[in-house]
XYZ file of C-alpha atoms in Angstrom:
631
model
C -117.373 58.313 54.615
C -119.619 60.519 52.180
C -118.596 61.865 48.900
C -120.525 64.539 47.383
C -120.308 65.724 43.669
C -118.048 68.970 42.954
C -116.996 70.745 39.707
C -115.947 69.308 36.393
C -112.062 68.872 37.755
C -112.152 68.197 41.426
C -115.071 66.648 43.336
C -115.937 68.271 47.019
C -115.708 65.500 49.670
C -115.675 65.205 53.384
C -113.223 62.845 55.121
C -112.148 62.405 58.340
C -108.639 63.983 58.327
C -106.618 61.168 59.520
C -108.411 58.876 56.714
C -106.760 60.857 54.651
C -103.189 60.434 55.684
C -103.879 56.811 56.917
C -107.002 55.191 56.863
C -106.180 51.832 56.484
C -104.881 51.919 60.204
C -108.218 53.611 61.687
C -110.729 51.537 63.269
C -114.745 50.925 61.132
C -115.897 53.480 63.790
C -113.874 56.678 62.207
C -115.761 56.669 59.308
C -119.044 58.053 61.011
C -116.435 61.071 62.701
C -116.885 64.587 61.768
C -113.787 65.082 59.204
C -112.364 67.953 57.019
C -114.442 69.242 53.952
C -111.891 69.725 50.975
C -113.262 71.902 48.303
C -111.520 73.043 45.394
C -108.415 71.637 46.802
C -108.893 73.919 49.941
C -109.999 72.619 53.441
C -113.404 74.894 54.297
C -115.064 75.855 57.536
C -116.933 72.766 59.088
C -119.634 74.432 61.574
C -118.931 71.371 63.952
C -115.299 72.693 63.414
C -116.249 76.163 64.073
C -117.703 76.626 67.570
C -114.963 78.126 69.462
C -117.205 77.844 72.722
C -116.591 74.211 72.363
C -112.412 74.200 71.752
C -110.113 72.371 74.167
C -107.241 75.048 75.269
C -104.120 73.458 77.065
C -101.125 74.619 77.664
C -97.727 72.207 78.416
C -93.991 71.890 78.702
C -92.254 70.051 76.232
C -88.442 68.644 76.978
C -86.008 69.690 74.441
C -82.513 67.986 74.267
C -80.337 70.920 75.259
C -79.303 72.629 78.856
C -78.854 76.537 77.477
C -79.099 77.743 81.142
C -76.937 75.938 82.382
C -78.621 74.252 85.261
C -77.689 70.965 84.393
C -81.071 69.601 83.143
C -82.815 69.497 79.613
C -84.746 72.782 79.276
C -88.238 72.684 78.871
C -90.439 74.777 76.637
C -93.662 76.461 77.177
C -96.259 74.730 74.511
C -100.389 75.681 74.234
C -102.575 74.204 72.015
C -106.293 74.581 70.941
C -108.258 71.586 69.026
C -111.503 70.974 68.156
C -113.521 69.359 70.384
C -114.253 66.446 68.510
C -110.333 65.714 68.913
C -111.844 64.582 72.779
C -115.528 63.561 71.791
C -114.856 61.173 68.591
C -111.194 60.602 68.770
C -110.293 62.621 66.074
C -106.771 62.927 64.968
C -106.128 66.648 63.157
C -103.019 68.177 61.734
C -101.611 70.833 62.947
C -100.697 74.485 62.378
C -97.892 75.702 64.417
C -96.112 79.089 65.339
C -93.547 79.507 67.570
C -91.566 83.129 68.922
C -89.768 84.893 71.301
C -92.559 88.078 71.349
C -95.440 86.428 72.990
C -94.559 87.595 76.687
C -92.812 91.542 75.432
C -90.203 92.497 74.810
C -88.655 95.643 75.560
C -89.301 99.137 74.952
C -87.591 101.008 71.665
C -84.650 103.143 73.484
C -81.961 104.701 70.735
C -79.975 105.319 73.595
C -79.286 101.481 74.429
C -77.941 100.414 71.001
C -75.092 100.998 69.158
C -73.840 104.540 68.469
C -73.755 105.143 65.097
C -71.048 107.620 65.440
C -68.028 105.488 64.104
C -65.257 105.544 61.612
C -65.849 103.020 59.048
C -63.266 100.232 60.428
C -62.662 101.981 63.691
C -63.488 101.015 67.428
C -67.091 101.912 68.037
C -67.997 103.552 71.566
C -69.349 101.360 73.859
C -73.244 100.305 74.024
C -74.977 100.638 77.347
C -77.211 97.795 77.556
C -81.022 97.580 78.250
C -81.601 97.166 81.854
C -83.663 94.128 82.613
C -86.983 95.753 81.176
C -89.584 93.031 80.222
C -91.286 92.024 83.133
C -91.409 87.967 83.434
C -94.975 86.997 83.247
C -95.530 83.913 85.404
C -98.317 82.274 84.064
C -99.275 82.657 80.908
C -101.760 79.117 79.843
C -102.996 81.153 76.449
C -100.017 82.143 74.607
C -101.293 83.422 71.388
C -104.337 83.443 69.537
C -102.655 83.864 66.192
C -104.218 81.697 63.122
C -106.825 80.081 65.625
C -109.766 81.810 63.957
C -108.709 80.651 60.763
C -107.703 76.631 61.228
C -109.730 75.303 64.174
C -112.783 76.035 62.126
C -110.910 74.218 59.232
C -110.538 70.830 61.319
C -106.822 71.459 62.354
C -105.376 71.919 65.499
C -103.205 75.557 66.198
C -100.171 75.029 68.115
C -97.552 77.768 69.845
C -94.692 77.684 71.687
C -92.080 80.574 73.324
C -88.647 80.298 72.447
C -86.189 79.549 74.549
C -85.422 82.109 77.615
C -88.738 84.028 76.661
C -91.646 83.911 78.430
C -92.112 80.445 80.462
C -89.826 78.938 78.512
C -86.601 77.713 79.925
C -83.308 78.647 78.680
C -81.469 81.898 76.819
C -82.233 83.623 73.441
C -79.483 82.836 71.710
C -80.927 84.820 68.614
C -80.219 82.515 65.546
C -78.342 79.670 67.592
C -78.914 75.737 67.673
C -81.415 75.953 70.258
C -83.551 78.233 68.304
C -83.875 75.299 66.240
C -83.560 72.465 68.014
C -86.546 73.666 70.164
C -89.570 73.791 67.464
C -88.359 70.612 66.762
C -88.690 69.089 69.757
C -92.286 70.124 70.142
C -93.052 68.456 66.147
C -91.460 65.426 67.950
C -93.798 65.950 71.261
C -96.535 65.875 68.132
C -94.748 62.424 67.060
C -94.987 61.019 69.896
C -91.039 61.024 70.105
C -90.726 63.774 72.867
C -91.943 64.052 76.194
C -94.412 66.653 77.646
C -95.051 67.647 80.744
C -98.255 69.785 82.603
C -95.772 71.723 84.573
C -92.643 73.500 83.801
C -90.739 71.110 86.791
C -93.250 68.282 87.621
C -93.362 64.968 86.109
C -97.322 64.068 84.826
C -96.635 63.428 81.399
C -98.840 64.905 78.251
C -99.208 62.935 74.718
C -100.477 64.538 71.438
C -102.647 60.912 70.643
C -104.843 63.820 69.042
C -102.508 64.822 65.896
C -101.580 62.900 63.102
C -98.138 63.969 63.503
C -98.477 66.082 60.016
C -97.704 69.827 60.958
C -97.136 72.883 58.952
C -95.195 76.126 60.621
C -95.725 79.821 59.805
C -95.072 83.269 60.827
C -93.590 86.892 60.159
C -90.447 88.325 60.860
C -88.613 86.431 63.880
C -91.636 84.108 63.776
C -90.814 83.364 60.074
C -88.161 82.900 60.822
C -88.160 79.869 63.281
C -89.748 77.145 60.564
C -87.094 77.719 58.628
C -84.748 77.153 61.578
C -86.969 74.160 62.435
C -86.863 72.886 58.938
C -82.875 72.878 58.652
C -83.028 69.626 61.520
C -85.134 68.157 59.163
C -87.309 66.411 61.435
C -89.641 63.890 60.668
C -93.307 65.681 60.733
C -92.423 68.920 59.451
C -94.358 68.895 56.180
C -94.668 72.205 55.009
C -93.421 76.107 55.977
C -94.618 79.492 54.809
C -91.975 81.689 56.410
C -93.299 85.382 56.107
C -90.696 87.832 55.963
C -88.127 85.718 57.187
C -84.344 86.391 58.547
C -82.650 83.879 56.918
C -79.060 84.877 57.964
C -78.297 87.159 61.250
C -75.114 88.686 58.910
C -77.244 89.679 56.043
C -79.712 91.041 58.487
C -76.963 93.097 60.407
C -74.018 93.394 57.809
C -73.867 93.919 53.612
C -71.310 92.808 51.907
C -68.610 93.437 54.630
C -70.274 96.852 55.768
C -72.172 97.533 59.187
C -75.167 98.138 57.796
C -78.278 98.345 60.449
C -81.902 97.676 59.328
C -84.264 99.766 58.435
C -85.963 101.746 60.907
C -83.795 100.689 64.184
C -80.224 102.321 63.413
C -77.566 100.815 65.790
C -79.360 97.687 66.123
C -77.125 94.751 66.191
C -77.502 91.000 67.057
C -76.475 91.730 71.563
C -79.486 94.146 71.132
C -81.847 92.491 69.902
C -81.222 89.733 72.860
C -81.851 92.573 75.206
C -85.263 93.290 73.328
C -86.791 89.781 73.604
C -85.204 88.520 77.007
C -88.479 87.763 78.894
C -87.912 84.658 80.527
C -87.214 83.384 84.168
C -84.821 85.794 86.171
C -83.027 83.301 87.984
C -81.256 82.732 84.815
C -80.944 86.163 84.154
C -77.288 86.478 84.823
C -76.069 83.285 83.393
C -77.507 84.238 80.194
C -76.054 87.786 79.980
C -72.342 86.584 80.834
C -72.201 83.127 78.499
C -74.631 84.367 75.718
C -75.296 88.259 75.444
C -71.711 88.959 75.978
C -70.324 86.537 74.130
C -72.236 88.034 71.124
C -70.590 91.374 72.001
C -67.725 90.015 71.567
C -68.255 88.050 69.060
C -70.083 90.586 66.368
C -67.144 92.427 65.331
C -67.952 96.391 64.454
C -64.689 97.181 63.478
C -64.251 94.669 60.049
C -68.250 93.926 59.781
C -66.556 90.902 58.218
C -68.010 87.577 57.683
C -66.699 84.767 60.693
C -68.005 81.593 62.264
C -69.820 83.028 64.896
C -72.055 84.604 62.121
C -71.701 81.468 59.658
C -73.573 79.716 62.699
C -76.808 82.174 62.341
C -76.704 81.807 58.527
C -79.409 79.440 57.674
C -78.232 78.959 53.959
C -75.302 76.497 55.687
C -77.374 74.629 56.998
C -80.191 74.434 53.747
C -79.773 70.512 52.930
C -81.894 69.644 56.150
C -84.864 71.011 54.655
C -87.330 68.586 53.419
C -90.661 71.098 54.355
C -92.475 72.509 51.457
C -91.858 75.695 51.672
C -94.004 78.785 50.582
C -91.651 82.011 50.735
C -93.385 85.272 51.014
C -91.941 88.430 51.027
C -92.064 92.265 49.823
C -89.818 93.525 47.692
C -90.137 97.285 49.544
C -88.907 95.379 53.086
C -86.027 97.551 53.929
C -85.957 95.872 57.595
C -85.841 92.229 56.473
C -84.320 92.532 53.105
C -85.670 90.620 49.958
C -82.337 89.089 49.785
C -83.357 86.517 52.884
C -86.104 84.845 50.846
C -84.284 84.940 47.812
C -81.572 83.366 49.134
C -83.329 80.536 50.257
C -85.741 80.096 47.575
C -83.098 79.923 45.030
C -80.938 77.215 46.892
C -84.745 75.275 47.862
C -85.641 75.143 44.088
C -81.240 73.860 43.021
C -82.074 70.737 45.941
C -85.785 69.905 44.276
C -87.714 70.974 47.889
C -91.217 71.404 46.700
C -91.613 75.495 46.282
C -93.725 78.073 46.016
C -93.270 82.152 46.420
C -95.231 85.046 46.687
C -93.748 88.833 46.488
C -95.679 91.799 47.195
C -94.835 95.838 46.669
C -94.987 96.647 50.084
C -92.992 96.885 53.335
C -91.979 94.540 56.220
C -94.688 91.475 56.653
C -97.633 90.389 54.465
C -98.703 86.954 54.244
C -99.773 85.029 51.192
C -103.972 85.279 50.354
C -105.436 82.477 52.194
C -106.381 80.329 49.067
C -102.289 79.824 48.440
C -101.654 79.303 51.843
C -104.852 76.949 52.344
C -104.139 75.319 48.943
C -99.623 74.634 50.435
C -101.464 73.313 53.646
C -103.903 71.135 52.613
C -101.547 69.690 50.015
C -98.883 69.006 52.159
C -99.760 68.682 56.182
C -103.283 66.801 55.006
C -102.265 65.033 52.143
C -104.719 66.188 49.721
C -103.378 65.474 46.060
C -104.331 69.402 45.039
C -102.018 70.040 42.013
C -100.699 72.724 43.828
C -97.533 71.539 42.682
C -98.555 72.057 39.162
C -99.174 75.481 40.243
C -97.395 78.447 39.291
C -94.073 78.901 41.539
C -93.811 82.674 41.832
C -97.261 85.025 42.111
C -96.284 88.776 42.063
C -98.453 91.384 43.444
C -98.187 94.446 40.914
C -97.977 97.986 41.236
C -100.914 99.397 42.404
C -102.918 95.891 42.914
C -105.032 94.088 45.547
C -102.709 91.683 47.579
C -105.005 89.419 47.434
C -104.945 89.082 43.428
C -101.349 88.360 43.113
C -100.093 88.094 39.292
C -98.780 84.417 38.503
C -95.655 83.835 36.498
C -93.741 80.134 35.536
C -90.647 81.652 38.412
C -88.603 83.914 40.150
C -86.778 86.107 38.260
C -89.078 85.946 35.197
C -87.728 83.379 32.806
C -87.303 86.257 30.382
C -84.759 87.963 32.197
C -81.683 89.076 31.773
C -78.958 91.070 32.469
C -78.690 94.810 30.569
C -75.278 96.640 31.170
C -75.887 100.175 31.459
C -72.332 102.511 31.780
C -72.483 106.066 33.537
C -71.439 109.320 31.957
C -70.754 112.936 32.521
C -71.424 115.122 35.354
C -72.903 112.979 38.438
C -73.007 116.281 40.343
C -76.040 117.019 38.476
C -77.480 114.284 36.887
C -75.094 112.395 34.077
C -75.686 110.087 31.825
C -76.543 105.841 32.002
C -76.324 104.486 28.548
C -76.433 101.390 27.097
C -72.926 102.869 25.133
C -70.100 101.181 26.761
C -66.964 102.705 23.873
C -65.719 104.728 27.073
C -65.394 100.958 29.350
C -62.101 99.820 30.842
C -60.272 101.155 33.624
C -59.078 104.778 33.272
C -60.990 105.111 29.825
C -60.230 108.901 28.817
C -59.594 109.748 32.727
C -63.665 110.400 33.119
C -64.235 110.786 37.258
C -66.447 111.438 39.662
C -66.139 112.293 43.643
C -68.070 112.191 46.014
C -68.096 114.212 49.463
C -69.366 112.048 52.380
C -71.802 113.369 54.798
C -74.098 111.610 56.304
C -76.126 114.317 57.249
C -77.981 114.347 54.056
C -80.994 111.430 53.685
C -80.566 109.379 50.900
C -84.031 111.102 49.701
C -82.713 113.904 49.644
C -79.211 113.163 47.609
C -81.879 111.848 44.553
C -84.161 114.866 44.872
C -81.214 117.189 44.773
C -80.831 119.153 41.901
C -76.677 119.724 42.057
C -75.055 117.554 44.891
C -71.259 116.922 45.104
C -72.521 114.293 48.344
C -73.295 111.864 45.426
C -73.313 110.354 41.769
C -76.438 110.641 39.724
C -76.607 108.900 36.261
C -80.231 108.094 34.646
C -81.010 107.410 31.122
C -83.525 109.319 28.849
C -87.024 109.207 29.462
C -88.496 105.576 28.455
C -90.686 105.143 26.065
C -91.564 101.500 27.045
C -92.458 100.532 30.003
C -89.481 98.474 31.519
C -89.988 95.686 33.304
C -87.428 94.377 35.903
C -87.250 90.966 37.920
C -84.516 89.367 39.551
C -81.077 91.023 40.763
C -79.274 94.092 39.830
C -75.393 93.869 40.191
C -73.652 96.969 40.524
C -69.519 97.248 39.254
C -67.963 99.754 41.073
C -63.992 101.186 40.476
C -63.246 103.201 43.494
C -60.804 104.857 45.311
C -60.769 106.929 49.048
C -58.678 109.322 50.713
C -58.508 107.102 53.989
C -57.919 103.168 54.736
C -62.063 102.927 54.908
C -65.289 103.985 53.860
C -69.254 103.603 53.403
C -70.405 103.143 49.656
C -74.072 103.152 49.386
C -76.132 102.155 45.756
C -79.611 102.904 44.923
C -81.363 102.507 41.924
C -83.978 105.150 41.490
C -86.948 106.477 39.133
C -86.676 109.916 38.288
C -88.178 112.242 38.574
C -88.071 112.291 42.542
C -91.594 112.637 43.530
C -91.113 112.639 47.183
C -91.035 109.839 50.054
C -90.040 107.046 47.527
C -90.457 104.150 49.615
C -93.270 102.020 47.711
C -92.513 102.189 44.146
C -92.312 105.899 43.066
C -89.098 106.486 42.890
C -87.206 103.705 44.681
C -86.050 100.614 43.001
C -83.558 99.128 45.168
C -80.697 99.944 46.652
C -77.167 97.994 48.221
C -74.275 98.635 50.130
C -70.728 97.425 50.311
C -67.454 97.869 52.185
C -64.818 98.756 49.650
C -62.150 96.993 51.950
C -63.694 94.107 50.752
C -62.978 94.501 46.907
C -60.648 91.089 46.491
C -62.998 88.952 48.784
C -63.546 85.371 47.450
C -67.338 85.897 48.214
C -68.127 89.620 49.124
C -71.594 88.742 50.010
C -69.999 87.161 52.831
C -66.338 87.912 53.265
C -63.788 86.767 55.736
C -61.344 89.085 55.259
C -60.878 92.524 53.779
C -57.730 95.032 53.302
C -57.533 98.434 53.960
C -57.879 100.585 51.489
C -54.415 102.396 49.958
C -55.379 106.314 49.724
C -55.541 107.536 46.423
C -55.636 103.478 44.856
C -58.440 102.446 42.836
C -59.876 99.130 43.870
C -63.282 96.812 41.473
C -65.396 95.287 43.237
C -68.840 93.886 42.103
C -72.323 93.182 44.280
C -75.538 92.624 44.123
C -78.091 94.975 45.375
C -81.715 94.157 46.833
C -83.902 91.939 44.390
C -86.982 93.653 42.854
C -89.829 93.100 40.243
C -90.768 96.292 39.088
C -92.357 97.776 36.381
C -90.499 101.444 35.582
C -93.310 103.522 33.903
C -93.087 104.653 30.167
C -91.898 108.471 30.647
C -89.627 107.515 33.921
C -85.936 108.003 34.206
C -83.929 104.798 35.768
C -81.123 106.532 38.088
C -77.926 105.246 39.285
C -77.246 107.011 42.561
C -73.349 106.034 44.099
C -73.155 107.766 47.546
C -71.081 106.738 50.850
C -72.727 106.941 54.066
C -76.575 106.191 54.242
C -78.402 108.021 57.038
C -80.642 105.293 57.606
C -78.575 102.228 57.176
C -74.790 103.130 57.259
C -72.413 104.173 60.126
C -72.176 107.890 60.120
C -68.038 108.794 60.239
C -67.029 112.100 60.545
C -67.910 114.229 57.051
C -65.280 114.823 54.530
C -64.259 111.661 53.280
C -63.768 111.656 49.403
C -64.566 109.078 47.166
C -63.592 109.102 43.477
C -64.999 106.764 40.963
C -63.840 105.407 38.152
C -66.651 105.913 35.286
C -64.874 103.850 32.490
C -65.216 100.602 34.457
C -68.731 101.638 36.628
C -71.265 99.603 35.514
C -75.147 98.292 36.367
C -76.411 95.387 35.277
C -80.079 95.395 35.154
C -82.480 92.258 35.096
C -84.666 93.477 32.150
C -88.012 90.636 31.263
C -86.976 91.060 27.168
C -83.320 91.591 27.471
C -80.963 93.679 25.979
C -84.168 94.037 22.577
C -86.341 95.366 25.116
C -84.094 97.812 26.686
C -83.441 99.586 22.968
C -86.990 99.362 22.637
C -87.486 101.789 26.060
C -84.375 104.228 25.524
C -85.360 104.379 21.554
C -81.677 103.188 20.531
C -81.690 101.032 17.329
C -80.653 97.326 17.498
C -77.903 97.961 14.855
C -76.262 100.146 17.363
């Protein structure tokens, strides 16, 4: 083993990667292997590493310990890996990066006409979908799954690992989308890397495969679905699973399909819903085909209720946050706060109830939209810490790194945690004509239900884009309330909660928040104008947890009914000279089911309320709106 002399804090060394996770049980011989190069508590390229002409590509079947199919045997799942060579030519045992997904063999094409019709009453019987036909052509043979994060960790010294969830690709099985085979399955293939699993070199023979070349150390990653699927693997807590950076992740099928007890679709596929998105990634062997529509795609249609959007077991099944005390994994979250398909709420979720149960953690929020992993150097640093073993400090690092407005990804801005320490919750109240644009003051004197009979209504139609509602000069389609223009810069982290006294002129109805900066520029998706936003289903009001409620009660026409939610978290700096806007609408174009117009909403202004997260407090906030702290 050779040590060479680094900086001041941390020397740069070279040692063979199992050394460094158990050297005392190698043979003499492993010192003279070629080993991982740690530098600045980051492993670095290794040119014996980095020949790809020289990587060993296999592919395998591991056996997991469910039947999903139905066939009466253990299903198998479709595994390839690619490892330095030295893993064959010295013996060399590597850790391993691993990503696992239903895309990797298609899925099918976008069709509006095969999901839901968004043409419902709020709380009434939605038309039928027409399913996707059987679309995604099953690919046979398919020995090189993916070539995702090869480039990056073969050269490194580790070895890059995929797999294709059950029912996709050559994988056996249904897509259960968020069900105990999702997770059950990545763990089996972390015990195949244990040496506690079998694996096969055919999909139905019986020559047996070992991993003798990993140290049994792995670390999962991935966006979307794919970032899912550690965390889904982390909740068995299996033995092996050492760290997770879950990009974008969808941490709870309800909270991706439903908010706060409305039908709420995400953003960009309207009418998408949990049976769909089965259709979308059902690639996998068509002898199955019909099994899997009649005992796990229908069973979701029947199971996903339209009609209540309430909260039930079927759904408490996909929610990840029941199942959180499995997780062991040291887990770095990344996210965007501007994700309006994945919501920042997932991460958030998860991150909070991580850090209450002690789980090493780390998180990294950026401005934009759907995806965006952490820079390398955090991700290389949460690696080599955990799945190597390399005493780093990273957990002496900052927890939460923020990109800001307007800033390289790359050079995110650290802070001590998520929401900034310094937070805390600023009541604004609304005022005056929401028509146009009212008033949001910190003056509460008019609070408490019915205080001096001050209203406002609201006209649904869903014809008019949330966009357009907050551009609008006069609207009686929404509420507008924003505060004078700031003179400080504002800065918000954490959660806004919304209080809302409401009443309707039928048993049901959309209500839509967002949380603006005026003046509307235009577009308003990456920080101009858009804060955040939140939805909620009225019906819901007395609900023990309206987050995720079992239950809800028609509305009474005419009878006012409080409820309080949270909307999307954000960190956000709102620009000296900006106006912050509190917009109360029903049905959202994009997101909401779009009744029939005409429905009239009437809030309550005396007990309407936003609580904002403001870094400073209720000092800072007088400091922006130019209000004196004896008032």
């Amino acid at each position: 083993m050779q040590w060479y002399s680094g900086g001041a804090d941390e020397p740069r060394f070279a040692v063979p990667a199992a050394a460094l996770l158990a050297f005392a049980l190698l043979p003499a011989a492993t010192a003279a292997q070629t080993g991982l190069v740690i530098e600045d508590g980051q492993a670095q390229i290794v040119p014996a590493f980095a020949d790809s002409s020289t990587w060993i590509r296999h592919d395998l079947w591991v056996e997991t310990g469910f039947d999903s199919d139905g066939d009466g045997r253990p299903d198998r799942v479709h595994v390839d890996v690619t490892r330095p060579a030295q893993t064959e030519s010295e013996g060399l045992q590597v850790p391993v990066i691993y990503e696992t997904s239903p895309y990797y063999s298609g899925v099918a094409g976008i069709d509006f006409a095969h999901f839901w019709d968004l043409r419902q009453e709020v709380g009434g019987e939605p038309p039928p979908r027409d399913p996707f036909p059987p679309t995604i052509r099953h690919i046979e043979s398919q020995p090189r799954i993916s070539n995702s994060h090869v480039a990056t960790w073969v050269p490194r010294g580790f070895a890059v690992v995929h797999s294709q969830s059950p029912g996709t690709g050559q994988s056996q099985g249904c897509p259960t989308v968020g069900g105990a085979n999702e997770s059950l399955a990545p763990k089996a293939v972390i015990d195949w890397l244990n040496g506690r699993a079998r694996g096969f070199t055919s999909v139905e023979g019986d020559e047996e495969v070992e991993a003798w070349w990993a140290t049994g150390r792995v670390g999962m990653t991935g966006t979307s679905y794919n970032g899912t699927l550690p965390l889904a693997a982390a909740t068995t807590g299996v033995e092996g699973l050492e760290a997770i950076i879950p990009v974008a992740p969808n941490t709870s099928y309800y909270h991706y399909y439903r908010s706060n007890g409305l039908v709420r679709a995400p953003g960009g596929y309207p009418g998408e819903d949990i049976d769909v998105l089965f259709d979308f990634i059902f690639s996998g062997f068509p002898e199955v085909r019909d099994y899997c529509l009649a005992n796990v795609r229908d069973e979701m249609t029947a199971q996903l209720d339209r009609v209540t959007g309430d909260y039930s077991d079927f759904w408490a099944g996909r929610d990840y946050l029941n199942h959180i005390d499995g997780v062991r994994a040291a887990t770095l979250m990344s996210h965007g706060f501007n994700d309006w398909n994945v919501m920042p709420e997932h991460s958030y979720r998860i991150s909070m109830a991580l850090r209450e149960r002690g789980v090493p953690l780390q998180i990294f929020y950026h401005q934009g939209g759907h995806g965006g992993p952490p820079p390398l150097e955090l991700m290389n640093r949460w690696f080599t810490r955990y799945i190597v073993g390399v005493k780093n400090g990273v957990e002496d690092d900052p927890e939460a790194w923020i990109v800001r407005e307007g800033d390289d990804p790359r050079e995110p801005t650290p802070y001590p945690s998520y929401p900034h320490p310094e937070a805390e919750g600023v009541a604004l109240h609304p005022g005056g004509d929401g028509h146009w644009t009212g008033t949001l003051s910190l003056d509460d004197s008019g609070a408490g239900p019915g205080a001096d009979a001050e209203t406002g209504t609201v006209v649904d139609n869903f014809a008019f884009a949330g966009d357009e509602l907050a551009a609008a000069e006069w609207s009686n389609h929404r509420l507008l309330y924003a505060t004078p223009e700031l003179r400080e810069d504002v800065h918000l982290s954490g959660v806004a909660t919304v209080r809302v006294r409401v009443s309707a002129d039928v048993p049901a109805a959309n209500l839509s928040v967002w949380l603006v900066s005026l003046p509307w520029a235009g577009g308003g998706e990456i920080n101009d104008n858009l804060i955040t936003k939140g939805w909620a289903d009225p019906s819901n009001a007395r609900a023990e947890d309206i987050a995720s409620p079992r239950t809800g009660t028609p509305l009474t026409p005419g009878e006012f009914v409080e409820l309080e939610f949270a909307l999307q978290p954000d960190d956000q700096v709102i620009p000296a000279g900006a106006r912050i806007g509190l917009m109360i609408f029903s049905s959202d174009q994009s997101f909401t089911l779009h009744p029939d117009p005409g429905t009239t909403l009437t809030v309550d202004l005396g007990d309407t309320s936003i609580s904002l997260p403001v870094v400073g407090g209720n000092a800072a906030m007088r400091r922006a709106l130019g209000v004196p702290a004896s008032q």
